[in-house]
Tab-separated table of C-alpha atoms and ligand atoms in Angstrom:
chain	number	residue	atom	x	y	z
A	1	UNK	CA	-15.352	-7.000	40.039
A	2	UNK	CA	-15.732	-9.286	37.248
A	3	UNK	CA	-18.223	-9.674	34.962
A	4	UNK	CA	-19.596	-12.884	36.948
A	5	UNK	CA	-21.568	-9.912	39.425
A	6	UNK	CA	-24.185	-9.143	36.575
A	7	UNK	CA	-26.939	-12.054	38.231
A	8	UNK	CA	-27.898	-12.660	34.227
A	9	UNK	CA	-29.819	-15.997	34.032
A	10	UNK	CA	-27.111	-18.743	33.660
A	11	UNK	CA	-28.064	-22.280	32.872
A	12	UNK	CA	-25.589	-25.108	32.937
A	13	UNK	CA	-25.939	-28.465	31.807
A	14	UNK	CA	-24.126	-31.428	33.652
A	15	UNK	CA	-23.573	-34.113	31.580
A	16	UNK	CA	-22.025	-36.191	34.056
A	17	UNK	CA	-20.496	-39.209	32.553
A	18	UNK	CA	-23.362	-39.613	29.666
A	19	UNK	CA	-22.238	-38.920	25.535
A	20	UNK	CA	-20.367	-40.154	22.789
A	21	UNK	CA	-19.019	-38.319	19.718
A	22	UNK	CA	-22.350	-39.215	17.987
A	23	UNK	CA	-25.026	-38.410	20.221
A	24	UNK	CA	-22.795	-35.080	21.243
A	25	UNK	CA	-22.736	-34.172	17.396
A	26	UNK	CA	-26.324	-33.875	17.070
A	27	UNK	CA	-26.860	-32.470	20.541
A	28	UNK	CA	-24.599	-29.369	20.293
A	29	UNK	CA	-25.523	-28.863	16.689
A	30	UNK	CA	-28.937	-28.587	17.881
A	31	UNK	CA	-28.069	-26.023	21.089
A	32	UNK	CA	-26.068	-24.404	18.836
A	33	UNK	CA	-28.368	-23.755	16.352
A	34	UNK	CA	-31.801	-23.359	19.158
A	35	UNK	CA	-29.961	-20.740	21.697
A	36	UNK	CA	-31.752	-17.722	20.453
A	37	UNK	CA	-32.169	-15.419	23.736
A	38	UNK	CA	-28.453	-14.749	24.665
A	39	UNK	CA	-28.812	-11.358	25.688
A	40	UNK	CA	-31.224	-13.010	28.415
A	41	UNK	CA	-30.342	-16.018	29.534
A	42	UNK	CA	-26.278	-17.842	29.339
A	43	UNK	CA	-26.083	-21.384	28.483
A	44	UNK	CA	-23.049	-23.750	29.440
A	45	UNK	CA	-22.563	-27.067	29.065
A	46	UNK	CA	-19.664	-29.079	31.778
A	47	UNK	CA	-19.458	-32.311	29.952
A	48	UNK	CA	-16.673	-35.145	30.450
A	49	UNK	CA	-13.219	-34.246	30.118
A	50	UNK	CA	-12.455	-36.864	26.661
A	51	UNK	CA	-15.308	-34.492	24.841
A	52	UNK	CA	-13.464	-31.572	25.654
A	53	UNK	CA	-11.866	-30.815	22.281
A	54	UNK	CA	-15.318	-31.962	20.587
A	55	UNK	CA	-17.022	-29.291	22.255
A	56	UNK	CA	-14.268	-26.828	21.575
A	57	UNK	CA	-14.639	-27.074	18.321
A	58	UNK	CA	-18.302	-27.388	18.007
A	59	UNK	CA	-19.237	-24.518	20.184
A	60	UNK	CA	-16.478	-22.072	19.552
A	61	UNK	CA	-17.962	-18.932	17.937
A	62	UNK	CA	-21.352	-19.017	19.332
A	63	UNK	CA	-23.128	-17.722	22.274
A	64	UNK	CA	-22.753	-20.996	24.521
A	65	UNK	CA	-19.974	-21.432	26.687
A	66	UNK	CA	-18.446	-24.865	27.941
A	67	UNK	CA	-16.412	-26.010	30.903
A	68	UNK	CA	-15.621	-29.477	32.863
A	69	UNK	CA	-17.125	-31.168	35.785
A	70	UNK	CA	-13.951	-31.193	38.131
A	71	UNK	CA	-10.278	-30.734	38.002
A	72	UNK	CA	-7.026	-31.179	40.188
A	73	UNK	CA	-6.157	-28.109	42.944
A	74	UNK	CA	-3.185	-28.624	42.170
A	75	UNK	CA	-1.309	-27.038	39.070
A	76	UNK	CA	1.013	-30.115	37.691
A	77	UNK	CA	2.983	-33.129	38.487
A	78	UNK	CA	2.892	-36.913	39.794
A	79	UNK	CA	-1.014	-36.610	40.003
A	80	UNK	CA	-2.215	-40.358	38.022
A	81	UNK	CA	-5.415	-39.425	36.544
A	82	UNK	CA	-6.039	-35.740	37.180
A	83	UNK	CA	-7.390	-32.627	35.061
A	84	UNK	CA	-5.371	-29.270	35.664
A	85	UNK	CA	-6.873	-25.840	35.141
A	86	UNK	CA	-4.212	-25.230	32.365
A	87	UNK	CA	-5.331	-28.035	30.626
A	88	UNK	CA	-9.146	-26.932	30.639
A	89	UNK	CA	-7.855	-23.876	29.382
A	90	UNK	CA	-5.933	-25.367	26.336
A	91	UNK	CA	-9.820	-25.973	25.351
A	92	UNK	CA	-11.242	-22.508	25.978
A	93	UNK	CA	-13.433	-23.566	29.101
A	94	UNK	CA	-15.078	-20.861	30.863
A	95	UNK	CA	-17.102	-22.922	33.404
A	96	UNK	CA	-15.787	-25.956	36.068
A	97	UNK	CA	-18.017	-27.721	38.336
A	98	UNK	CA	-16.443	-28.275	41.882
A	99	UNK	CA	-17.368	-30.040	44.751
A	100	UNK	CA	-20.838	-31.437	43.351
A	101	UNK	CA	-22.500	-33.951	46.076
A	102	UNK	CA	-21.185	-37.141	43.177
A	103	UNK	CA	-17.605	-35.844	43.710
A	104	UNK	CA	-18.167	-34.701	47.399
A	105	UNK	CA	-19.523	-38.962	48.274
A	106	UNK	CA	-18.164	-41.339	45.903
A	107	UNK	CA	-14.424	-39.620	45.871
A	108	UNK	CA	-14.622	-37.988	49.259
A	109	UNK	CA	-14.125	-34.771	48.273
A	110	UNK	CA	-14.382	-32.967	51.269
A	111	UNK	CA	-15.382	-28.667	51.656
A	112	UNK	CA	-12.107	-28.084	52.190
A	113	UNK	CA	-10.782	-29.904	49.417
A	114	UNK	CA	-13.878	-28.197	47.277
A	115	UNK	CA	-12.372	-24.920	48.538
A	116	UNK	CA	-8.910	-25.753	46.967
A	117	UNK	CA	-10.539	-26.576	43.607
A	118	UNK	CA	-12.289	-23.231	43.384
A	119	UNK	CA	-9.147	-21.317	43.906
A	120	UNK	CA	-7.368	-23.508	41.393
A	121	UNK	CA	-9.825	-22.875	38.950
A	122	UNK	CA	-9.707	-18.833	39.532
A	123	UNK	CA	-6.026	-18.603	39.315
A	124	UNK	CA	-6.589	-19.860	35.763
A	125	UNK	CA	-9.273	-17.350	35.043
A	126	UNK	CA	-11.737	-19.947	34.986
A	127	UNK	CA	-15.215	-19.621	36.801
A	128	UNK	CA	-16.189	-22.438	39.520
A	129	UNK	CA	-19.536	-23.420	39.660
A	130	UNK	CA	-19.227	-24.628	43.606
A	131	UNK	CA	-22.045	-26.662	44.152
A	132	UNK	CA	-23.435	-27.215	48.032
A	133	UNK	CA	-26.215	-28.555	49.160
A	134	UNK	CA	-28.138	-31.395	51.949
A	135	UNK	CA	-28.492	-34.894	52.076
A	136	UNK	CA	-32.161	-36.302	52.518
A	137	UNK	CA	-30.866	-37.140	56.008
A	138	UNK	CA	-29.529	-34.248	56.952
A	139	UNK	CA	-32.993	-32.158	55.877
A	140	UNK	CA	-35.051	-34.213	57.837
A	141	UNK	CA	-33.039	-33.532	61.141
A	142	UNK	CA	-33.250	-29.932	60.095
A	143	UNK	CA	-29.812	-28.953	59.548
A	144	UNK	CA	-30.127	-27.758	55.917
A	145	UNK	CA	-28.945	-24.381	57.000
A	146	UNK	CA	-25.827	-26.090	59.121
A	147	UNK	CA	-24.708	-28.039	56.132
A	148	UNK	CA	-25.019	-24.999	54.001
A	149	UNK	CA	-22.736	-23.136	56.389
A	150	UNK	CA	-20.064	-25.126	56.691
A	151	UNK	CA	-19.932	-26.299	53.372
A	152	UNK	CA	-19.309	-22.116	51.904
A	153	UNK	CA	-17.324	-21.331	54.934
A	154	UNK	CA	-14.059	-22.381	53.468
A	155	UNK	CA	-14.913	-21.030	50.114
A	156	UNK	CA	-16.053	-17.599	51.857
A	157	UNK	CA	-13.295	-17.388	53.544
A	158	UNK	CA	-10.667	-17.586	50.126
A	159	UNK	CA	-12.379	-13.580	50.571
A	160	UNK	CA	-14.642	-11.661	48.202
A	161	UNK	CA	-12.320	-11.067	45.696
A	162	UNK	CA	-11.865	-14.798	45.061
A	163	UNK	CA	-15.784	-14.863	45.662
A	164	UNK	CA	-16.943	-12.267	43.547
A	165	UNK	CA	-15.447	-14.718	40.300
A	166	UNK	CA	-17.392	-17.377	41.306
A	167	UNK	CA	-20.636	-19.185	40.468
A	168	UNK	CA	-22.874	-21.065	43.433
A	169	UNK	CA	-25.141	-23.818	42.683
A	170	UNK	CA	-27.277	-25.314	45.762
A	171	UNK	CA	-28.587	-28.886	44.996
A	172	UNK	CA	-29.901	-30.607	47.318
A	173	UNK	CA	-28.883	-33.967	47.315
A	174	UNK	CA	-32.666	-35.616	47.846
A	175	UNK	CA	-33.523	-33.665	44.354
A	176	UNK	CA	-30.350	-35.147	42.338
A	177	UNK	CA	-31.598	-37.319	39.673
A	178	UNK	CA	-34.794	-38.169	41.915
A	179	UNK	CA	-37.442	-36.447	39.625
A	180	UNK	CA	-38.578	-34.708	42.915
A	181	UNK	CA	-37.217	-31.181	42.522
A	182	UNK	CA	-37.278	-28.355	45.775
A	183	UNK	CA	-40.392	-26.838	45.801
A	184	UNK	CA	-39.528	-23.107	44.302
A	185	UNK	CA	-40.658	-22.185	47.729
A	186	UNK	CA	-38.148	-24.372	49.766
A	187	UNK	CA	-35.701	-23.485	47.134
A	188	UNK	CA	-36.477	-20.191	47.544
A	189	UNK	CA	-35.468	-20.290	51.613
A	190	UNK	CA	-31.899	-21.868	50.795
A	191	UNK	CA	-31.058	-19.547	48.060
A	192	UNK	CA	-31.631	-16.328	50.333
A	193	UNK	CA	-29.796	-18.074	53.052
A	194	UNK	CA	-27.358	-18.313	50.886
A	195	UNK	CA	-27.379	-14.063	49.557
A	196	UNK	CA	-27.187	-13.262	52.790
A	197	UNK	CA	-24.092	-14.994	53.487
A	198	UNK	CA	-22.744	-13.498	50.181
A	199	UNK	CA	-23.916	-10.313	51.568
A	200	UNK	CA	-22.398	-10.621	54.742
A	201	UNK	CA	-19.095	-11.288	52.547
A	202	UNK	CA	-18.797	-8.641	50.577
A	203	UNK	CA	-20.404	-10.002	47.412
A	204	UNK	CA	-24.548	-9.901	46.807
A	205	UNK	CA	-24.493	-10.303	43.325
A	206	UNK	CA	-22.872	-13.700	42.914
A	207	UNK	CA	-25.130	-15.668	40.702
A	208	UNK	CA	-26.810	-19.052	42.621
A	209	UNK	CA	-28.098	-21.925	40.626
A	210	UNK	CA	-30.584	-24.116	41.944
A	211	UNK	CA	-30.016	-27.409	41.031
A	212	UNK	CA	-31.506	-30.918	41.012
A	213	UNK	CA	-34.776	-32.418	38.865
A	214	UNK	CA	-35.145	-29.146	36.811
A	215	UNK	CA	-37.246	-29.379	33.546
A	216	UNK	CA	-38.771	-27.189	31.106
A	217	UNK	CA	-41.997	-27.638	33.260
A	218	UNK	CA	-40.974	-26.352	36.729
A	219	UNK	CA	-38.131	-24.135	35.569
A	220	UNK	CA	-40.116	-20.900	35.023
A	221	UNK	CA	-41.575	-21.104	38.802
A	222	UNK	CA	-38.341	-21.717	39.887
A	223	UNK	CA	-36.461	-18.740	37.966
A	224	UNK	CA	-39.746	-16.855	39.347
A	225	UNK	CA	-37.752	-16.826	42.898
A	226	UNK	CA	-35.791	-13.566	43.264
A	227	UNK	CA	-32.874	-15.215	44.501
A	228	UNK	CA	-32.660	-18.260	41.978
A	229	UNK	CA	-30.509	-16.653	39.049
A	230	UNK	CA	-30.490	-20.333	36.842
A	231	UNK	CA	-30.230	-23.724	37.110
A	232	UNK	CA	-28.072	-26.275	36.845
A	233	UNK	CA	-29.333	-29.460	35.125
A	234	UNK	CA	-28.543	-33.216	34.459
A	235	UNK	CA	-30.752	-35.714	33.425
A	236	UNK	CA	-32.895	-32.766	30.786
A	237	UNK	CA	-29.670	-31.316	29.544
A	238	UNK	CA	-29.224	-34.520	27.508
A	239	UNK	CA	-31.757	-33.423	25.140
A	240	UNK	CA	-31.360	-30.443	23.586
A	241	UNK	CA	-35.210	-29.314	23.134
A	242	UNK	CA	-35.468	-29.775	26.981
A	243	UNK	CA	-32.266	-28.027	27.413
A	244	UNK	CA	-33.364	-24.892	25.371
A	245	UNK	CA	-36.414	-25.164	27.223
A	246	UNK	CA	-35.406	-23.806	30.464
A	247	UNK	CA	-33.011	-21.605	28.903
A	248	UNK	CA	-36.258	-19.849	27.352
A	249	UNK	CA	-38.247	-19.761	30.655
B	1	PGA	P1	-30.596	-33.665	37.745
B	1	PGA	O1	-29.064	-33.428	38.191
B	1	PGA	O2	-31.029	-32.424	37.000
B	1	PGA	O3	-30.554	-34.880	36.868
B	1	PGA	O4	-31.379	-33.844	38.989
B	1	PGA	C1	-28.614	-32.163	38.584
B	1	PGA	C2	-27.147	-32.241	38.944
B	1	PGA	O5	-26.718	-33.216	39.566
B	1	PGA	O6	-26.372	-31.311	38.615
């Protein structure tokens, strides 16, 4: 089992496609500099592919860790426009999101396709952050727990080997970006959902992320869940004193 079964606090920061060379310069100096509790708490950042090498070089030696926000399942070839896990690697990446609800609606990824990604990314020794989670639509008929299903069954089923090397993130789609973050209470009921199909496959100690609206001021309530093991956060991970924030609740 790899080192990915510990359930230490993890929080990621999506960029999405935000940044420039300038306002990253000042950004990862700062995280850099204001990640103090390593032993407690890993910190990531998946930014956009271009600032790759920036944050290679910025980041290398310290206690943060980097990755990308999506890459090709396939390894090389005729593919216009794609990322391969061999490439992510010629930057040191640890972390690659996969199958995040932007990627799964505007490019159609579908679980299946998400499912190909993951495995891509572990035959490269890199960790995928597989992201799941429920359309506002879908919660209000009351199929959260459906949606969750299917959307892990093809990544269960790559077997708990594949699993145990993994990272989960549920975000529900209605919390993306909205300011309106899961209650730590409904977040609480998806996450141990989730265990227990980890359980069930071999592999309790994979760490789940909660994603979507997390700030410094609901984080701590959040991590106070005993199945949340981090977060994964966009809009606050753009500044770093937010960022650091959650890291230190
Ligand atoms: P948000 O985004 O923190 O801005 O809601 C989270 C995500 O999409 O990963």
């Amino acid at each position: 089992m790899t080192t990915e079964q510990s359930r230490k606090r993890l929080v990621i920061g999506n960029w999405k496609m935000h940044g420039s060379l300038a306002a990253n310069e000042s950004l990862l100096a700062a995280l850099r500099q204001g990640h103090v509790h390593p032993d407690s708490c890993d910190l990531a950042v998946c930014v956009p592919f271009p600032y790759l090498a920036q944050v290679h070089r910025m980041l290398s030696g310290s206690a943060l860790s980097w990755g990308a926000q999506d890459l090709s399942a396939q390894a090389q070839g005729a593919f216009t426009g794609e990322v391969s896990a061999s490439m992510l690697n010629d930057f040191s990446c640890r972390f690659v999101l996969v199958g995040h609800s932007e990627r799964r609606s505007f490019h159609g990824e579908t679980d299946s396709v998400v499912a190909a990604k993951a495995q891509a990314a572990l035959a490269a020794g890199l960790v995928p952050v597989v992201c799941v989670g429920e359309t506002l639509q879908q919660q209000e008929a009351g199929e959260t727990s459906a949606v969750i299903e299917r959307q892990l069954a093809p990544v269960l089923a790559l077997g708990p080997q594949a699993v145990a090397g993994m990272v989960i993130a549920y975000e529900p789609v209605w919390a993306i970006g909205t300011g309106k973050s899961a209650t730590p209470e409904q977040a609480q009921h998806v996450h141990a959902l989730i265990r227990a199909k980890l359980q069930q496959a071999g592999v309790p100690q994979v760490r789940v992320l909660y994603g979507g609206s997390v700030k410094a001021a609901n984080a701590a309530s959040l991590f106070a869940m005993p199945d949340i093991d981090g977060a994964l956060v966009g809009g606050a991970a753009l500044v770093a004193e937010e960022f650091l924030n959650i890291a230190a609740a």
